[in-house]
Coordinates of C-alpha atoms in Angstrom, one line a residue:
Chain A
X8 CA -3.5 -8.5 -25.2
X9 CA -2.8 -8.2 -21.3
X10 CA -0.9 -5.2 -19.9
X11 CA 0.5 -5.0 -16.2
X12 CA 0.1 -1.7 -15.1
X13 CA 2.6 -1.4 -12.0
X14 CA 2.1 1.3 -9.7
X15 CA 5.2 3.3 -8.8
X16 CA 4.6 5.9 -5.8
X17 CA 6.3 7.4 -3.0
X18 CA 5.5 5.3 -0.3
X19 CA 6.4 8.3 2.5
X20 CA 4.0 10.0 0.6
X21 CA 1.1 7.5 0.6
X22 CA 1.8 7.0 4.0
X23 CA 1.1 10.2 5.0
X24 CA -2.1 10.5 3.7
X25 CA -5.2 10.6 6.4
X26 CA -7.4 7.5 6.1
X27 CA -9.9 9.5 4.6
X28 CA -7.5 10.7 1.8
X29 CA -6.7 7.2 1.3
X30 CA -10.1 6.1 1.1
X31 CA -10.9 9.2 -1.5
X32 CA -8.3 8.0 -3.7
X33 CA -9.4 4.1 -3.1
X34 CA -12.6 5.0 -4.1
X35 CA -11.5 6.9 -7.1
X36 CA -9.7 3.9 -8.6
X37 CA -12.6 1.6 -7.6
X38 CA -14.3 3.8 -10.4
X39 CA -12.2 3.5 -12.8
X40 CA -12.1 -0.6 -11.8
X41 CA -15.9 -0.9 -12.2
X42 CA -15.5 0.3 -15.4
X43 CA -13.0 -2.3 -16.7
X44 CA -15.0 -5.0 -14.7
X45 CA -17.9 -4.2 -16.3
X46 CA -15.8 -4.4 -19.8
X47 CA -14.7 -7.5 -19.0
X48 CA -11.1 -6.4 -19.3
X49 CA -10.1 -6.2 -15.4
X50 CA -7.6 -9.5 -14.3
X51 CA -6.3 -9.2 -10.5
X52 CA -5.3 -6.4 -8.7
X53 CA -2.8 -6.2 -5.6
X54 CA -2.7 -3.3 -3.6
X55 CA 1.2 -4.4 -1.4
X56 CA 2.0 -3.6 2.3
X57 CA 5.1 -1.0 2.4
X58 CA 8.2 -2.1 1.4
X59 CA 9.1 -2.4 4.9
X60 CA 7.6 -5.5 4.6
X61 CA 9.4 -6.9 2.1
X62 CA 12.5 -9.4 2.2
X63 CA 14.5 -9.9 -0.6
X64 CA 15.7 -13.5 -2.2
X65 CA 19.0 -12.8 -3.8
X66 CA 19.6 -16.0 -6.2
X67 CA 23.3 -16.3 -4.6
X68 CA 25.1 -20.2 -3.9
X69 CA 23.6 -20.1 -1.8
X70 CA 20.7 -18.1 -1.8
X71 CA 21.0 -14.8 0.7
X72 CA 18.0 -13.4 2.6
X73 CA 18.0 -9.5 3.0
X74 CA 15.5 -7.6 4.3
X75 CA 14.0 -4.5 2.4
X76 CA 12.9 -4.6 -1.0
X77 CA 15.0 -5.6 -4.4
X78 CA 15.5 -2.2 -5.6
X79 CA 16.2 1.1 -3.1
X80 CA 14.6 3.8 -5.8
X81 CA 13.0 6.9 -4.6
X82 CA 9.4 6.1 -5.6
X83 CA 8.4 2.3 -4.7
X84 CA 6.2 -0.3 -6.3
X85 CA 3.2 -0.2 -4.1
X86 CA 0.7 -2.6 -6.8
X87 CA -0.3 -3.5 -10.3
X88 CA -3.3 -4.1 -12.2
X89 CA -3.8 -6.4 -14.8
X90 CA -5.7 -5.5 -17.8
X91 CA -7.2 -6.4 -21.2
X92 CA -6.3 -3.6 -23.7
X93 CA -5.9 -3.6 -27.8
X94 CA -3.0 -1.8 -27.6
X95 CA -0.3 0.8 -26.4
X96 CA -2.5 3.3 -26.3
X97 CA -5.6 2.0 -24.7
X98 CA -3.4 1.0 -22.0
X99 CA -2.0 4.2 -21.5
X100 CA -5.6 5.5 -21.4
X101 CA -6.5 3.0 -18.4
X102 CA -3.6 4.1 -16.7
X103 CA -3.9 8.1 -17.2
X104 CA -7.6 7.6 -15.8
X105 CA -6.0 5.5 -12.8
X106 CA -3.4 8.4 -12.3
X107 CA -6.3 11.1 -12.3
X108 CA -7.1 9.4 -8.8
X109 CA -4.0 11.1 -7.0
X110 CA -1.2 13.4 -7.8
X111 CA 2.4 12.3 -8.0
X112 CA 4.2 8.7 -8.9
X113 CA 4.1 6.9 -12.1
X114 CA 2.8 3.6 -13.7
X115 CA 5.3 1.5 -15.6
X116 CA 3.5 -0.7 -18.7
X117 CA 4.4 -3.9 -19.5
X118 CA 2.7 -6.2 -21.9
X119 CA 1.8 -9.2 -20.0
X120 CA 3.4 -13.0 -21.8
X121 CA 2.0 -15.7 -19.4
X122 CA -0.6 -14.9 -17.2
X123 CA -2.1 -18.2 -14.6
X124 CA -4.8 -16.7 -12.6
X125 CA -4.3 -19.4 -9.9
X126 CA -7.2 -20.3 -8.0
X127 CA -7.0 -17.7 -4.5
X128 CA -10.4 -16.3 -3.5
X129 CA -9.3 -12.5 -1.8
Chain B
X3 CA -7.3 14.7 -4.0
X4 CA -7.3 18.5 -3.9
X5 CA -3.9 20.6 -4.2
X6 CA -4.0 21.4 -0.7
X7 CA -4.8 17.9 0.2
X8 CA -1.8 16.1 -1.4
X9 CA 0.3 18.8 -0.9
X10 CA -0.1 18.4 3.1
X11 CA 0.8 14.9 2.6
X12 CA 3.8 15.9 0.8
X13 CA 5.3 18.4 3.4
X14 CA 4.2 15.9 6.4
X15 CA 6.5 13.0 4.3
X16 CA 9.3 15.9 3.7
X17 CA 9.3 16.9 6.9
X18 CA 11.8 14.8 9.1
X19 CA 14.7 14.9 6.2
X20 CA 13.7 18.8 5.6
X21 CA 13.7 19.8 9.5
X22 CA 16.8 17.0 10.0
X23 CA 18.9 18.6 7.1
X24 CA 18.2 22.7 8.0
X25 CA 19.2 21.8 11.4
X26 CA 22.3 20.3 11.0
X27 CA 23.4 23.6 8.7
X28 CA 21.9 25.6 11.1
X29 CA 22.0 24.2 14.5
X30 CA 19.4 25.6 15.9
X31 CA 16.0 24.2 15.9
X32 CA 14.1 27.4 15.9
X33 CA 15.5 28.3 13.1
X34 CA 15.4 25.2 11.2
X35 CA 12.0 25.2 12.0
X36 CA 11.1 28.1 10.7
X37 CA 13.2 27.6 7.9
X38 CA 11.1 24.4 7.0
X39 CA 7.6 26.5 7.4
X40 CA 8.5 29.4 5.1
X41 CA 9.8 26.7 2.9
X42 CA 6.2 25.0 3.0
X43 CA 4.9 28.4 2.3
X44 CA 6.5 28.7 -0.6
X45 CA 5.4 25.4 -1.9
X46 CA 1.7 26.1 -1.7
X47 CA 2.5 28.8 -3.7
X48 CA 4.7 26.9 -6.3
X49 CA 3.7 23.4 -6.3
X50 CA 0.2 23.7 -7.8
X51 CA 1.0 26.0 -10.5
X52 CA 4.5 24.3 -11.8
X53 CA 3.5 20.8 -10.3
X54 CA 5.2 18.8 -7.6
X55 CA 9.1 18.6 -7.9
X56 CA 10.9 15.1 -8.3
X57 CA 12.0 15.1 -4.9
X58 CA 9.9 17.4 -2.5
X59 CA 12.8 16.9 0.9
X60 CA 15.6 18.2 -1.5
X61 CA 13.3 21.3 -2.6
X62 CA 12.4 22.1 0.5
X63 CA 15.5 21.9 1.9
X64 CA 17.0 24.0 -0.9
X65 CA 14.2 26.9 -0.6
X66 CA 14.2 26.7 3.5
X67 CA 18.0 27.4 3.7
X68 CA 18.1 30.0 1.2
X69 CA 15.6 32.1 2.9
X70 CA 16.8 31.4 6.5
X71 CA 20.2 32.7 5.1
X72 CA 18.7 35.5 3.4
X73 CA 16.4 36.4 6.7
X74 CA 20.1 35.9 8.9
X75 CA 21.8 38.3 6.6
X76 CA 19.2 40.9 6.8
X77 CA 19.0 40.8 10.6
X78 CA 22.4 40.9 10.9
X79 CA 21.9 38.4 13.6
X80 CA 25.3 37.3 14.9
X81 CA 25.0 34.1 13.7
X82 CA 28.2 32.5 11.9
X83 CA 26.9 31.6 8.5
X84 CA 27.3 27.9 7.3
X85 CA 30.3 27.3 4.9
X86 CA 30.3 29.1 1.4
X87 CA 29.8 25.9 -0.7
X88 CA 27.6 24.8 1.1
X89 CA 24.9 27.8 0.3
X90 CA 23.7 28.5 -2.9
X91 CA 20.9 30.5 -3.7
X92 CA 19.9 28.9 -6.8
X93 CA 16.5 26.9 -7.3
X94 CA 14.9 23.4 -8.2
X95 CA 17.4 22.7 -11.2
X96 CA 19.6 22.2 -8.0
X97 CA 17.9 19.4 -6.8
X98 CA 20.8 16.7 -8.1
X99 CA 23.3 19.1 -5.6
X100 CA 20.8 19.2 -3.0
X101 CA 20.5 15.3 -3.0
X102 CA 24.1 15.1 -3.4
X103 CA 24.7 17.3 -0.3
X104 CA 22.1 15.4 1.7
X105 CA 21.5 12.0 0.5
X106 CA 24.7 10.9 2.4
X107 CA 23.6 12.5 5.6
X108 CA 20.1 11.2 5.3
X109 CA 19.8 8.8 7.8
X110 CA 22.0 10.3 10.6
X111 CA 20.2 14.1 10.0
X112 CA 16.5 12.2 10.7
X113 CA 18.2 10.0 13.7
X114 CA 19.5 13.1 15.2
X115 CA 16.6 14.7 14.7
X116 CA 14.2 12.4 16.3
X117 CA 16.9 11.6 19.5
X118 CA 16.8 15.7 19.8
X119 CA 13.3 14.6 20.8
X120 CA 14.1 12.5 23.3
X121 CA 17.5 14.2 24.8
X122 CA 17.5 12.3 28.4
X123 CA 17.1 15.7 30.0
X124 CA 13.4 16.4 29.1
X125 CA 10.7 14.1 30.8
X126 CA 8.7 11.6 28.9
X127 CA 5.8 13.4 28.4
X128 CA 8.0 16.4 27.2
X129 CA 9.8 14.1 24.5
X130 CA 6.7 13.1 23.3
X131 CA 5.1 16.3 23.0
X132 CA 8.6 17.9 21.2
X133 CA 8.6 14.8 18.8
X134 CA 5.0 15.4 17.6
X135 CA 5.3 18.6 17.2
X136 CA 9.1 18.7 15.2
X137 CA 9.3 15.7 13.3
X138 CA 5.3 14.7 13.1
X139 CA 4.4 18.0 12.0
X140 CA 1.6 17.8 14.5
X141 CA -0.2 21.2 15.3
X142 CA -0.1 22.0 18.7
X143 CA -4.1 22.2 19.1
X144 CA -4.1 18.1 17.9
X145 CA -1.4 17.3 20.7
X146 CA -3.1 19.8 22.9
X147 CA -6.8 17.7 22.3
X148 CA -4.7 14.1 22.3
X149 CA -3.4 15.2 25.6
X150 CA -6.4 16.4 26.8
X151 CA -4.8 19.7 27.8
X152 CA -5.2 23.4 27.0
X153 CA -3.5 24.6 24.1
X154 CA -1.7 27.0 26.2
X155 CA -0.4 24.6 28.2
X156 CA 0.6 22.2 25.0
X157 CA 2.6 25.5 23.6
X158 CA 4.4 25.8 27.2
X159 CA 5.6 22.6 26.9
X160 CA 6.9 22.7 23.9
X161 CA 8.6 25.8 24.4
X162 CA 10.4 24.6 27.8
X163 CA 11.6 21.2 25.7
X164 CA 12.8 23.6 23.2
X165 CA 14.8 25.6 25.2
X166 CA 16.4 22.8 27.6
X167 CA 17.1 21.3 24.2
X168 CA 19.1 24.6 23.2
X169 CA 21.2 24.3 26.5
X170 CA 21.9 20.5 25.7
X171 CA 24.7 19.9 24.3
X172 CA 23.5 18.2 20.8
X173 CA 26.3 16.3 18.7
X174 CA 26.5 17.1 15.9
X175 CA 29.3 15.4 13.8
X176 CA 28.3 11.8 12.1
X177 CA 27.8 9.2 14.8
X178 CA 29.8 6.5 15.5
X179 CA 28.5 2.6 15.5
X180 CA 27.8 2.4 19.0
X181 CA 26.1 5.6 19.5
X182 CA 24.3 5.0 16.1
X183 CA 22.4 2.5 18.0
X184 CA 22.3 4.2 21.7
X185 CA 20.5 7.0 19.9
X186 CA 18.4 4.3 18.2
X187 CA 17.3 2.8 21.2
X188 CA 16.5 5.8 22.4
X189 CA 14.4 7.3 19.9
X190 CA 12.5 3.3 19.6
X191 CA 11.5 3.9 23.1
X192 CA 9.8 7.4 22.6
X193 CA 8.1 6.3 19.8
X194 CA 7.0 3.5 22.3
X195 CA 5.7 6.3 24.4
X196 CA 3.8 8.0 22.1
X197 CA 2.1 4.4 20.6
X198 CA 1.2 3.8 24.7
X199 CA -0.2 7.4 25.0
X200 CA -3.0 7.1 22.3
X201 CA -3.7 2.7 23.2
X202 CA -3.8 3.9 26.9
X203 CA -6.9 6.0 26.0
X204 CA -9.9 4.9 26.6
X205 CA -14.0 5.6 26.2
X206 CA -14.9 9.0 24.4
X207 CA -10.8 10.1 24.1
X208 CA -10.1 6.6 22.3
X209 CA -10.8 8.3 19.1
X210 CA -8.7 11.7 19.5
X211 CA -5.9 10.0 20.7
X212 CA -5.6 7.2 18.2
X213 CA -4.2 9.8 16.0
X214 CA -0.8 8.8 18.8
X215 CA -1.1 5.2 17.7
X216 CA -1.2 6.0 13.9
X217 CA 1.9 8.5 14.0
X218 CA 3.5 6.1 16.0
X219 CA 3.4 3.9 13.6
X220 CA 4.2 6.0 10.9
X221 CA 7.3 7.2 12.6
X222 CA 8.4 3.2 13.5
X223 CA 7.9 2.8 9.6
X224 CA 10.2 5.4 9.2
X225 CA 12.6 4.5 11.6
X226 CA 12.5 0.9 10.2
X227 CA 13.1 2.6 6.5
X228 CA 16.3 3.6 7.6
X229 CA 17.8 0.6 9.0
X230 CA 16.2 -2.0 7.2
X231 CA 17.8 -4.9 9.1
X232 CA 17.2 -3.7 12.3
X233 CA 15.4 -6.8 13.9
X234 CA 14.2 -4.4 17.3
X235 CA 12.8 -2.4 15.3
X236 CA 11.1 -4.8 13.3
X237 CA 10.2 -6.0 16.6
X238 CA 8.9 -2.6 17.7
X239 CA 7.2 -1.8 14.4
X240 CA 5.5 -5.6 14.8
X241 CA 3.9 -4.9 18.5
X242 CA 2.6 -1.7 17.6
X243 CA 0.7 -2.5 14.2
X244 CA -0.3 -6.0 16.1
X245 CA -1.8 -4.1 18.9
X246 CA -3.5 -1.2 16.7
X247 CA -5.2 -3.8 14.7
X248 CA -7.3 -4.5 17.7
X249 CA -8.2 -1.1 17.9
X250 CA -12.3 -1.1 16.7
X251 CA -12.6 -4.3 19.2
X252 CA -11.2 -3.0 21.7
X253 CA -14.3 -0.6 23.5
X254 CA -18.4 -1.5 23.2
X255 CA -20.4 1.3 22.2
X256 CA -20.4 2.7 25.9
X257 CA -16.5 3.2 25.9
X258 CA -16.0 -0.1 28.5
X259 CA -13.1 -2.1 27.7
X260 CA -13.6 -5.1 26.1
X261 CA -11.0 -7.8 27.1
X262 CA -9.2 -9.7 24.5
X263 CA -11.1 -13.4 24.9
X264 CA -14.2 -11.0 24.9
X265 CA -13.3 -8.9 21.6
X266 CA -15.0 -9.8 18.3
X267 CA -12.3 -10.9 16.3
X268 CA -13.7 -10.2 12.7
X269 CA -13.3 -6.4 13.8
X270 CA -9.3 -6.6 14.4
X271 CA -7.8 -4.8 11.1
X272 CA -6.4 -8.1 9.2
X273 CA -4.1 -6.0 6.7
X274 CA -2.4 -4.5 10.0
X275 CA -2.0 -8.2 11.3
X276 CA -0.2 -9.1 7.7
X277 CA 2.4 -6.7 7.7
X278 CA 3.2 -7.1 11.6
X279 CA 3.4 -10.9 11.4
X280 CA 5.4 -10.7 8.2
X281 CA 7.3 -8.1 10.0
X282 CA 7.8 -10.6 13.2
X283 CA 8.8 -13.4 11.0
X284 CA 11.6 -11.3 9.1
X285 CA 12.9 -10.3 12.8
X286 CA 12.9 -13.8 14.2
X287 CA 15.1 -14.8 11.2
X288 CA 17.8 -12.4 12.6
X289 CA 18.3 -15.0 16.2
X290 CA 18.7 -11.6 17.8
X291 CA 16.2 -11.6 19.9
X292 CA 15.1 -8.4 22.1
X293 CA 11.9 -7.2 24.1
X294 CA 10.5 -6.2 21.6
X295 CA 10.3 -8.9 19.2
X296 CA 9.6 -10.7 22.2
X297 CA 6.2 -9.1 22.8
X298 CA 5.4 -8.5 19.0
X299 CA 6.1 -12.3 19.0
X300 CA 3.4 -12.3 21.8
X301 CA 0.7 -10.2 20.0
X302 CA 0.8 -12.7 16.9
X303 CA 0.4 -15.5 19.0
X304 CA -2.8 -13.5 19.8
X305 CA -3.4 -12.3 16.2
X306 CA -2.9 -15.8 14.8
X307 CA -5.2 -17.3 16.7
X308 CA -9.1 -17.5 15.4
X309 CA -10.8 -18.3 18.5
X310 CA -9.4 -17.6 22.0
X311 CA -9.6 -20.9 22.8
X312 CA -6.9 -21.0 20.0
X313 CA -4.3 -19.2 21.7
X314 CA -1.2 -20.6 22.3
X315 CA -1.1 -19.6 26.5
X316 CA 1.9 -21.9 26.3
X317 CA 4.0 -20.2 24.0
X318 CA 3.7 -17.1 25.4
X319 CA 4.4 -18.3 29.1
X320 CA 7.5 -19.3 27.7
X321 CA 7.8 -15.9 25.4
X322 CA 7.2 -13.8 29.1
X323 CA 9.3 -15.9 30.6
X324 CA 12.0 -14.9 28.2
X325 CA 11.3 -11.3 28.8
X326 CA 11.4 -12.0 32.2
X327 CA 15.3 -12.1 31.5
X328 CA 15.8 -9.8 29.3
X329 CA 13.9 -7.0 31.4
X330 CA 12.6 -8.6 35.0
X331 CA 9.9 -6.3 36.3
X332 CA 6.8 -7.0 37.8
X333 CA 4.5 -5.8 35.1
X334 CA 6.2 -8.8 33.1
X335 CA 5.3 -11.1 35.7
X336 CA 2.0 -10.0 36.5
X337 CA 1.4 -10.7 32.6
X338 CA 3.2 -13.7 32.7
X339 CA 0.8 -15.0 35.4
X340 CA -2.0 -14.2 33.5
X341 CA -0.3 -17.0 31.0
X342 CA 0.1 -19.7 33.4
X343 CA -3.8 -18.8 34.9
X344 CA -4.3 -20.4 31.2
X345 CA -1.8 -23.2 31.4
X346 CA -1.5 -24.2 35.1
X347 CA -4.5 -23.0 36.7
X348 CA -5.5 -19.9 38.8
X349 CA -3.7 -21.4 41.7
X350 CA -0.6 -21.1 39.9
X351 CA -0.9 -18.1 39.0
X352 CA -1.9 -16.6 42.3
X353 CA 1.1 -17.9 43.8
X354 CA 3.4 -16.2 41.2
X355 CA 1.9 -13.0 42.1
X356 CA 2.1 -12.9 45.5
X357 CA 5.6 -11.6 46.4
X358 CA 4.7 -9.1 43.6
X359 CA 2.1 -6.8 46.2
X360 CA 4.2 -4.8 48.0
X361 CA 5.6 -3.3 44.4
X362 CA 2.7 -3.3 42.9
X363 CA 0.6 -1.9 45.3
X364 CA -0.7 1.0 44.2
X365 CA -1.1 -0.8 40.1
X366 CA -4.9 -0.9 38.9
X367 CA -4.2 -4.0 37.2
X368 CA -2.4 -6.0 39.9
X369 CA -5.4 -5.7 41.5
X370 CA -7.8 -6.8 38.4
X371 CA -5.9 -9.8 37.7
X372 CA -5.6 -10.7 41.3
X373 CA -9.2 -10.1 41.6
X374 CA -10.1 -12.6 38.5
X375 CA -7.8 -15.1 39.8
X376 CA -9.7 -15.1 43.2
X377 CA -12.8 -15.0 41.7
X378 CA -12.3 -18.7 39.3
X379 CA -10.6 -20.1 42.7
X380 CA -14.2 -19.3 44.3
X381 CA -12.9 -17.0 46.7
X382 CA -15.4 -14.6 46.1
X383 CA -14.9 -11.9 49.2
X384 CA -10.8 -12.0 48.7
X385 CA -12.0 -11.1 44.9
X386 CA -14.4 -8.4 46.1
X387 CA -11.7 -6.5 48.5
X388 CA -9.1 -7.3 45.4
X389 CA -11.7 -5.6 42.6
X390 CA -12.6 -2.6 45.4
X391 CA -8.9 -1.4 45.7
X392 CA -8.6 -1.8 41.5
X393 CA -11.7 0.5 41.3
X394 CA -10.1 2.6 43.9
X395 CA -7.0 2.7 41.6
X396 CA -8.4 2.7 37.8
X397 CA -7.1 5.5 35.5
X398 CA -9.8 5.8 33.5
X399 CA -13.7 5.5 33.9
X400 CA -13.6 2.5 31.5
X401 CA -11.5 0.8 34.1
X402 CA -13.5 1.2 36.9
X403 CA -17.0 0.7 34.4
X404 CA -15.1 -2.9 33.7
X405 CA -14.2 -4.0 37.6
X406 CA -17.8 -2.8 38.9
X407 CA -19.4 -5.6 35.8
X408 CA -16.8 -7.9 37.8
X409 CA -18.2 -6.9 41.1
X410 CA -22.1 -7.8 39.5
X411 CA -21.2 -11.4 38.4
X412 CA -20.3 -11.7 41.9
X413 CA -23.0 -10.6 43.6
X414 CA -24.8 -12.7 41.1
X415 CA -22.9 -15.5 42.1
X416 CA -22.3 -15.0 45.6
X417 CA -25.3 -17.5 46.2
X418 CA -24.3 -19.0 49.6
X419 CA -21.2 -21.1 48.9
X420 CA -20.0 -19.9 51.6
X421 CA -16.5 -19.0 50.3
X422 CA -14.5 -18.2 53.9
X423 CA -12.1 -15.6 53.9
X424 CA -8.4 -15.9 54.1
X425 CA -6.5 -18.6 53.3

């Protein structure tokens, strides 16, 4: 079964950390990556730009552009994983271990029903 | 990350709502100030043992102003006391009345803040210092080394900007529309300032002061966070991520600039060019054009192109032109001529130039472009007296390290072709 784990985080926060705490906590999830590549269980990962970034399509007649992202929430989706678990659990397990990287935010858990990997080299 | 480590990052992101909030119940920015540090104390004590709290701004903010109210009532300072319901000296499980109190006055409290910063009584270099050290969070040893001054002479600054900000008059009841966006204007072009204090570095302080660019950048984010459609400061947001990818091309390993046709392109930071073209590209959809989408617009042109044979010198004549406009000055030009040198030749370019001398006359790079035009028209001793005055002019050792490697190729070159002076 394939879970999305979506990354929820305080983008101010994340912002404000020094390159170097950014990398630390790159490379601490890079860890925890190798070990689901080596599993075979790791699908694609997106890191996003900050929400600044983002424009909104609102399915209006006809469609409106805004700028900003969808939802205005305190923490932000900043990226997701996508990952081979059994079940519940294990994914919650992947997801603790990816949260033991840095303090604060939250990863939602969604089972995944159609996944195309598409064919985009990073 | 260790406690202290994420916990900095915390207070640095709290830090412009915190300070903004304390200052409009207090109206003082000493004591906000220090109302925002004992605040932080108290956090470092608190937040590793019981966690972080769901919203860290509203915590502080809550914690700040009960102490500074406390610390007023015990000094017996005559200092009217905000409004009753507006003080409460409960804790955290206030945080939903906190965010209540200050979520409406979010943006406005950060805005004033940051246009405090840049009150049109202080000089430039005052604004900047004041902004760095109030809303960045800054120490005043880092803006002392980014300055490359003393530390004594950082705090002196401060401390004058401080106090001519005390004697300002400082509105403080909710802007209206059109000073909404004065203020906002303001407070873009002293973030401008601080962006062209650390890219103006150069050679060994490069590294130091890119800490300017970076918080810069940060505090355009910001900015941009709180008026999303903004398209100026998209714009403004754009240019400086644009030009900050270029940063690691920028100087060889002996601190000499490396001009943009020279720069090897696979160092410019690509996830920096993402967000600032998709930045431009939401702006340009607005068909509110300003100066600075225009020169963000300008920097993807230069971004987007793989080669510099690539470049689009004709789109960006056109884009100077435009800016020409919007803000004539002869800086513009002088960059606008490097454009048509591209397009039209150096004889063009020259020509455009010209009437710019007398104003320019004492500008290092009037005289380096005017130098390299001279020098592809063949008019190698004009070219020599134009790079002599540049060298005579440059800033920085990098500048005059770059002109004298002009001055070689044409020695090199000044084989007898018997290139006559004059015209």
């Amino acid at each position: 079964m394939l879970y999305a784990i979506l990354c929820y985080h305080d983008e101010d926060t994340v912002g404000s950390w020094t390159k170097e705490q950014d990398a630390a906590v790159m490379s601490k999830l890079a860890v925890v990556q190798d070990k689901l590549k080596k599993q075979g269980r790791l699908g694609p990962v997106a890191r996003l730009l900050p929400t600044t970034s983002a424009t909104t399509l609102r399915k209006d007649d006809p469609p409106l552009v805004l700028d900003g992202p969808y939802a205005e929430t305190k923490e932000q989706l900043l990226g997701f994983y996508i990952v081979d678990c059994n079940n519940l659990d294990e994914a919650l397990d992947v997801a603790r271990d990816l949260g033991a990287a840095n303090p604060g935010g939250a990863y939602e858990i969604r089972p995944v029903g159609l996944l195309n990997p598409g064919s985009i080299k990073p | 990350m260790t406690d202290a480590a994420w916990i900095d990052a915390a207070l640095t992101s709290a830090r412009p709502q915190a300070v903004g909030a304390l200052l409009r119940y207090f109206r003082d920015l000493d004591t906000a100030e220090e109302a925002f540090q004992n605040a932080s104390l108290r956090a470092l004590k608190s937040w590793p043992q019981n966690g972080p709290p769901r919203d860290p701004a509203a915590w502080l903010i809550m914690v700040g102003r009960n102490v500074a109210i406390d610390d007023i009532r015990r000094n017996r300072r005559q200092q009217p006391l905000p409004e009753d319901e507006a003080i409460s000296d409960l804790d955290d499980a206030e945080d939903a009345l906190a965010e209540r109190l200050d979520g409406s006055h979010y943006r406005d409290d950060i805005l004033r803040l940051l246009f405090i910063c840049c009150h049109p009584d202080l000089p430039a270099t005052q604004q900047i210092a004041l902004a760095l050290r109030i809303v960045s969070g800054l120490t005043v040893k880092q803006i002392a080394r980014a300055f490359l001054v003393s530390e004594a002479a950082m705090e002196q600054r401060i401390t004058r900007a401080k106090a001519r900000v005390a004697d300002a008059d400082v509105p403080f009841e909710t802007p209206g529309a059109v000073e909404r966006s004065e203020r906002l204007s303001a407070v873009a072009a002293m973030i401008y300032l601080v962006f062209n204090e650390g890219y103006s570095a150069s050679g060994d302080t490069a590294e130091i002061r890119s800490t300017l660019c970076e918080e810069a950048i940060r505090l355009a984010r910001l900015l941009l966070r709180l008026f999303q459609g903004e398209p100026e400061i998209m714009g403004l947001t754009a240019l400086l991520l644009l030009q900050h990818a270029r940063a690691a091309a920028r100087f060889d390993a002996e601190g000499a600039v490396i001009l943009l046709d020279d720069q090897d392109r696979s160092l410019w930071n690509q996830k920096m060019i993402a967000e600032g073209l998709a930045l431009i590209d939401k702006a340009m959809r607005h068909r509110r054009s300003g100066p600075y989408q225009i020169q963000a617009a300008v920097a993807a042109l230069h971004a987007r192109a793989a080669r510099p044979e690539d470049t689009d010198w004709t789109q960006i004549d056109l884009l100077y032109g435009a800016l020409e406009v919007m803000q004539p000055s002869p800086v513009v030009t002088l960059n606008r001529a490097v454009a048509v040198s591209k397009v039209r030749g150096a004889e063009a370019a020259l020509e455009m130039i010209e009437p710019l001398s007398s104003r320019l006359s004492n500008y290092f790079h009037f005289f380096g472009v005017r130098g390299a035009f001279l020098m592809q028209l063949g008019r190698n001793e004009e070219a020599r007296v134009a790079f002599d005055r540049a060298i005579a002019l440059a800033n920085t050792s990098a500048e005059a390290a770059h002109i004298r490697m002009h001055l070689d190729r044409l020695m090199r070159d000044s084989a007898p072709r018997g290139a006559k002076a004059g015209k």
